[in-house]
Tab-separated table of C-alpha atoms in Angstrom:
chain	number	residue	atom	x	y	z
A	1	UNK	CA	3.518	37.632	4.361
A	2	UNK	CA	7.032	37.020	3.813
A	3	UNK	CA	9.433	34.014	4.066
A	4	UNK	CA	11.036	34.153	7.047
A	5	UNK	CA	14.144	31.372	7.394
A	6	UNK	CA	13.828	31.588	11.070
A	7	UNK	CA	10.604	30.641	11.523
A	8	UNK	CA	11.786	27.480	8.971
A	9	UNK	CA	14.868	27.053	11.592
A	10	UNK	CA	12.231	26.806	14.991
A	11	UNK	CA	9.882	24.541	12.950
A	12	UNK	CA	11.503	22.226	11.202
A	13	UNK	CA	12.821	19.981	14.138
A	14	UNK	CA	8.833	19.312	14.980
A	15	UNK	CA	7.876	18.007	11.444
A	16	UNK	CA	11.165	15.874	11.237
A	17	UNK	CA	9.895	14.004	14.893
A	18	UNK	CA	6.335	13.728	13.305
A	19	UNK	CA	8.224	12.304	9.690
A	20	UNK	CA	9.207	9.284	11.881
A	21	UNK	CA	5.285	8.843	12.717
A	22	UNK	CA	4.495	9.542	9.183
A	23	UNK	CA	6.759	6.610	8.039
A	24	UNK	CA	6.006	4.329	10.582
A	25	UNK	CA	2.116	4.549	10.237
A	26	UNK	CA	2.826	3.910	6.105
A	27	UNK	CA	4.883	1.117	6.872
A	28	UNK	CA	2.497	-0.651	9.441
A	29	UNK	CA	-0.592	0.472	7.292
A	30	UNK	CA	1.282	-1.098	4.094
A	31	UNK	CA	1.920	-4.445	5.823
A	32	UNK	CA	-1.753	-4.804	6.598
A	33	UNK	CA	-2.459	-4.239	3.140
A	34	UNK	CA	-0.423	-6.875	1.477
A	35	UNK	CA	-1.471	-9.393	4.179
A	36	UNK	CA	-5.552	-8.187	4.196
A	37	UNK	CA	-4.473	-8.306	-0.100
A	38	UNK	CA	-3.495	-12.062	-0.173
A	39	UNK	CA	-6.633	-13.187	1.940
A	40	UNK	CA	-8.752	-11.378	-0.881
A	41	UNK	CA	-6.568	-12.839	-3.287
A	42	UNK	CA	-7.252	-16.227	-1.989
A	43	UNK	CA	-11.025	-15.957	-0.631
A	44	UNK	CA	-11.278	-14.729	-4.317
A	45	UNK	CA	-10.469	-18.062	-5.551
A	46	UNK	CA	-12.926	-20.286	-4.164
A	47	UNK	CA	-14.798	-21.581	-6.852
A	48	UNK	CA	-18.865	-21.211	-4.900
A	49	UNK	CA	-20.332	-18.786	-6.642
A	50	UNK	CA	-22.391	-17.059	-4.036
A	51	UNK	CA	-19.397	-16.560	-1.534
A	52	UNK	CA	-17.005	-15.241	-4.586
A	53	UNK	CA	-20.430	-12.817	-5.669
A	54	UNK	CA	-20.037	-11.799	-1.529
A	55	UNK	CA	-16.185	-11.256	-1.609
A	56	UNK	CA	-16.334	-9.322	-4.992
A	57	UNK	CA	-18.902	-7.240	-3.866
A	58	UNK	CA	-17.322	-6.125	-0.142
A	59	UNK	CA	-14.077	-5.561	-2.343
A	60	UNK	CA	-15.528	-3.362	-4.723
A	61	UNK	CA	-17.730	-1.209	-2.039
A	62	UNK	CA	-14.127	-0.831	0.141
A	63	UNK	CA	-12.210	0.541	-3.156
A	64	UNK	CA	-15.356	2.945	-4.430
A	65	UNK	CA	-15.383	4.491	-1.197
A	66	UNK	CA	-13.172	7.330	-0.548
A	67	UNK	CA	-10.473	6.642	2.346
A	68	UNK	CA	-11.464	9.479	4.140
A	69	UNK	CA	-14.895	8.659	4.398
A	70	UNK	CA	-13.398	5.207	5.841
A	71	UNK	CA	-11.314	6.287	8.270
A	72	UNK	CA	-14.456	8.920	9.794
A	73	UNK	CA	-17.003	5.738	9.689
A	74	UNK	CA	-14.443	3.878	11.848
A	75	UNK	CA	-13.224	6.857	14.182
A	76	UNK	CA	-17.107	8.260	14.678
A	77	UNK	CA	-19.644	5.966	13.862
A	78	UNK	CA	-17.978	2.141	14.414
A	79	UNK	CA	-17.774	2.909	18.395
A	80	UNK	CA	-22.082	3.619	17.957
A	81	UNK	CA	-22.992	0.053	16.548
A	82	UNK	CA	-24.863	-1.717	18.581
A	83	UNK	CA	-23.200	-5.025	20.083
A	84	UNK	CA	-19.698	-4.564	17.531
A	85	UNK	CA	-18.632	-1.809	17.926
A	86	UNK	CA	-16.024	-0.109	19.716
A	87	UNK	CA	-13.874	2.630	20.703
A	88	UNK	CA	-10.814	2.935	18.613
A	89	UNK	CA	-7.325	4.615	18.776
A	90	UNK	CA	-6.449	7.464	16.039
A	91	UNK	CA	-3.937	4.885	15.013
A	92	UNK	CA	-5.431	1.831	14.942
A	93	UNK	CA	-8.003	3.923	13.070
A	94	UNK	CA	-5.340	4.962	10.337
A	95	UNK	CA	-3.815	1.002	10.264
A	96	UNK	CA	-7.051	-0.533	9.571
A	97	UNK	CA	-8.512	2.539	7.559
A	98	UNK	CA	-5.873	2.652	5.043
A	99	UNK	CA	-4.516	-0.961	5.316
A	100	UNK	CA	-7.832	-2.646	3.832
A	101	UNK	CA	-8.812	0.247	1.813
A	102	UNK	CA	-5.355	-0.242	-0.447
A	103	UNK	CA	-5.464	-4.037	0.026
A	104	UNK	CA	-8.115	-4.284	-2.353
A	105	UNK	CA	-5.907	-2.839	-4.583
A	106	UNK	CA	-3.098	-5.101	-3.842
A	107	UNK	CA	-5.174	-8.100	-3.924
A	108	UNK	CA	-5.622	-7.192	-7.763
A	109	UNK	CA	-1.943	-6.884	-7.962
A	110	UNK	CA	-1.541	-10.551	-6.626
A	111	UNK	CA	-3.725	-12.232	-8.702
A	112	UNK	CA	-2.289	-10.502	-12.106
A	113	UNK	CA	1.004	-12.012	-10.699
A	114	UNK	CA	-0.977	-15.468	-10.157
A	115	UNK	CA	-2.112	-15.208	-13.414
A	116	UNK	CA	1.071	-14.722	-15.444
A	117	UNK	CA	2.305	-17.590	-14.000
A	118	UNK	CA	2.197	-20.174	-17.068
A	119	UNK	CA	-0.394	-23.262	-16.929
A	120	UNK	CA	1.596	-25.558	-18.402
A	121	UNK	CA	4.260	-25.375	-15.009
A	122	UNK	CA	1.134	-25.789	-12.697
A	123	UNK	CA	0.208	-28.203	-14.604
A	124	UNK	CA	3.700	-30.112	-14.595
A	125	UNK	CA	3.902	-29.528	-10.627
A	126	UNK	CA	0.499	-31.480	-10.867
A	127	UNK	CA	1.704	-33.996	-12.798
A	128	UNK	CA	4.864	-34.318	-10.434
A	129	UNK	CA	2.149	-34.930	-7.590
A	130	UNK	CA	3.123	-31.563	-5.629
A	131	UNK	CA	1.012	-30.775	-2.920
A	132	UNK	CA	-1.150	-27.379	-3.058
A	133	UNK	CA	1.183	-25.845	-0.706
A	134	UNK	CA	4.184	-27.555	-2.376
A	135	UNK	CA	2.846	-25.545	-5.591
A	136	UNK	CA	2.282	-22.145	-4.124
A	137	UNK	CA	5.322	-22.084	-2.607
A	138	UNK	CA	7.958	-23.581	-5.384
A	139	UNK	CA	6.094	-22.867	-8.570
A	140	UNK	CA	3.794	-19.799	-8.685
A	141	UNK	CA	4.282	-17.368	-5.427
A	142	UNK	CA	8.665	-17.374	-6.950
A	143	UNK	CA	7.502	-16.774	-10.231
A	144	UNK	CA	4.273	-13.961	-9.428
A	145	UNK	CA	5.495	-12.414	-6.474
A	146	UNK	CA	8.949	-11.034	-8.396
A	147	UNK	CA	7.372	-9.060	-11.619
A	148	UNK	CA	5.035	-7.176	-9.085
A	149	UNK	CA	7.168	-5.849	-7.354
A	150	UNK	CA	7.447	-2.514	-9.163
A	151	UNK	CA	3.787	-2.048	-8.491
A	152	UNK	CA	3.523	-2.624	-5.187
A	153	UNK	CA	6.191	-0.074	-4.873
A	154	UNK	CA	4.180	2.177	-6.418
A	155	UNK	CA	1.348	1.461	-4.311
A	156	UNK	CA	3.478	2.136	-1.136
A	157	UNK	CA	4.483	5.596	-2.820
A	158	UNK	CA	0.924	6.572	-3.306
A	159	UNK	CA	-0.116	5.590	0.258
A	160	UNK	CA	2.506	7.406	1.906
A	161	UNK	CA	0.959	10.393	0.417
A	162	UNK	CA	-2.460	9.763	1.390
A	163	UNK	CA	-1.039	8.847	5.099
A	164	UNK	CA	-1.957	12.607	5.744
A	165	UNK	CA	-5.646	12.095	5.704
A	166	UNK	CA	-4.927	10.300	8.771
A	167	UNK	CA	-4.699	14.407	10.449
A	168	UNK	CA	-8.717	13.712	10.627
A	169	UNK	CA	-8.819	11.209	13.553
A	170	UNK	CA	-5.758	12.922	15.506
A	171	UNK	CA	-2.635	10.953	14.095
A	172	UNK	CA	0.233	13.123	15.184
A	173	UNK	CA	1.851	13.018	11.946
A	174	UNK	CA	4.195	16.098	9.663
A	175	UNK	CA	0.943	17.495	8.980
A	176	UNK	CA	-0.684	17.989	12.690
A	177	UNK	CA	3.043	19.270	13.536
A	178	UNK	CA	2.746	22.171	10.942
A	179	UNK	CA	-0.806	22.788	11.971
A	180	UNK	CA	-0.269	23.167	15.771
A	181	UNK	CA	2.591	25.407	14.816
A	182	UNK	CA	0.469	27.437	12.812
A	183	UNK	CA	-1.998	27.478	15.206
A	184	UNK	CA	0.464	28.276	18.503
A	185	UNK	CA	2.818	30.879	16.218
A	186	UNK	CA	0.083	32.276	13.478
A	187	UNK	CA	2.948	31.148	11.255
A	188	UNK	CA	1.702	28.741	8.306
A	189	UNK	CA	3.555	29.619	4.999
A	190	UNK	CA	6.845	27.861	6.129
A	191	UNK	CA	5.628	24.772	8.296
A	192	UNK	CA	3.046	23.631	5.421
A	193	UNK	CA	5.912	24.370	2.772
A	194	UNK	CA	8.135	22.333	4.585
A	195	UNK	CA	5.490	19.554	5.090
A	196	UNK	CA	5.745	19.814	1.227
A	197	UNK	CA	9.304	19.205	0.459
A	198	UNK	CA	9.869	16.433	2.732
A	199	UNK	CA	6.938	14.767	1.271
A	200	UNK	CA	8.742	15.368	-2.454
A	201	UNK	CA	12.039	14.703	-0.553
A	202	UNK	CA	11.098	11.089	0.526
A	203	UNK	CA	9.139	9.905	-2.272
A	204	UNK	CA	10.605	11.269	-5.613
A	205	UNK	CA	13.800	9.282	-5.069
A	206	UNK	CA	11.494	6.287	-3.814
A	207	UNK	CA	9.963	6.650	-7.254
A	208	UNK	CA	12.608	6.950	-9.102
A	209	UNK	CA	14.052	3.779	-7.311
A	210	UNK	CA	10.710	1.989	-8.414
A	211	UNK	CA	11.234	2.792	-11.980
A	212	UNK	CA	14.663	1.663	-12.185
A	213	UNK	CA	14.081	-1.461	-10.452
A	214	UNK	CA	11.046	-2.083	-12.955
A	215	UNK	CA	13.059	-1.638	-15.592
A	216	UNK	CA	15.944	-3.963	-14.346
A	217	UNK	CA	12.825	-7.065	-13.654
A	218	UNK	CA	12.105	-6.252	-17.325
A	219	UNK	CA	15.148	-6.880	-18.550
A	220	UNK	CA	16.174	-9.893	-16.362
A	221	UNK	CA	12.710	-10.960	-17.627
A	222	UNK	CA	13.479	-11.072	-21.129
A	223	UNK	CA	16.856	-12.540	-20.285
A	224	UNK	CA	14.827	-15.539	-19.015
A	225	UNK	CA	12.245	-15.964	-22.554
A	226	UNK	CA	15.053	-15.680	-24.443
A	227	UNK	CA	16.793	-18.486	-22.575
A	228	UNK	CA	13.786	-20.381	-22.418
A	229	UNK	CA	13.510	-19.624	-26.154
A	230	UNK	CA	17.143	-21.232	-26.593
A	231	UNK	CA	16.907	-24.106	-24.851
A	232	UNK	CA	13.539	-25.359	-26.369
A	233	UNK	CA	14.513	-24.738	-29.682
A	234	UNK	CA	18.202	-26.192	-28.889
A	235	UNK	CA	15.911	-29.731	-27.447
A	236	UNK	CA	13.780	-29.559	-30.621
């Protein structure tokens, strides 16, 4: 089989309408998982044992189970259980699939950024007689949410490149476009190829963008110790 440009011209206007399904269904299944991430984050937190033991261990089972296997349990077996379950749509399937399944990723993210917040400023905004919310929201979220950023962009890289699992429970995404092509034109080589290079076409630049923008928090991070630095040793 040969590479035939042709074939490349006929296909390539069906995978660029699926690419705008591909990125909506990452950006829809990446805002679950940062919201489904901070209600781990904070369920996480409550200080009964049992109920943290119950939390820890759901988390756990969701991240040591592939997201494939996930996204079949939900598609085939969720609508069979008894009383719960129902029918779902291939997309809602993906959403919820994918969405929790990374959020238990992000939800470690969060509380690394929670935890590199110094104690001695939540301990000032104490002393100040902030309220809880008053704290979260002026104190540690400002001071967490900024130095994560880098990872959560990686995180978003990494699930835009599993959003092609989805092609299991019928997501019309770049992938089902080559394969139908394939299918209706016995012509694969150049549709999954092409699959290929928009995938490296979207999300080496994306990572590229991460990196620099990691390495700019680094350095306005640094700018801050040292200033900090400064001006304690300047009030000593």
């Amino acid at each position: 089989m040969t590479w035939d440009w042709s074939t490349v011209v006929d296909v390539f206007p069906h995978i660029f309408e699926a690419m705008w399904t591909t990125l909506g269904l990452t950006i829809v299944c990446f805002t679950v998982a940062l919201i489904v991430g901070g209600i781990w984050t904070f369920l996480k937190r409550v200080k009964f044992k049992p109920f943290n033991w119950l939390i820890s261990f759901i988390i756990e089972f969701i991240r040591s189970t592939p997201p494939l296997v996930q996204l079949y349990f939900l598609f085939f077996a969720w609508p069979l259980i008894p009383y719960v379950g129902v029918t779902l749509e291939p997309f809602t399937v993906a959403v919820f699939g994918l969405g929790i399944h990374f959020s238990t990723y992000i939800s470690e993210i969060y509380r690394s950024g929670i935890e590199g917040v110094p104690k001695g400023q939540i301990e000032a905004a104490t002393a100040l007689n902030y309220t809880t919310f008053q704290k979260w929201t002026k104190v540690i979220l400002p001071q967490a949410i900024p130095p994560v950023i880098p990872m959560l962009g990686n995180y978003l890289i990494i699930m835009f490149k599993e959003i092609p699992l989805t092609i299991v429970v019928g997501v019309a995404g770049m992938l089902t476009a080559a394969e139908v092509y394939g299918v209706n034109n016995f012509e694969y080589l150049e549709p999954y190829t092409l699959v290929a290079f928009f995938f490296l076409a979207m999300s080496y630049p994306s990572a590229l963008f991460v990196q620099w923008l990691e390495r700019k928090l680094n350095k306005r991070h640094e700018s801050d110790n040292k200033k900090s630095t400064k001006k304690g040793v300047t009030t000593s």
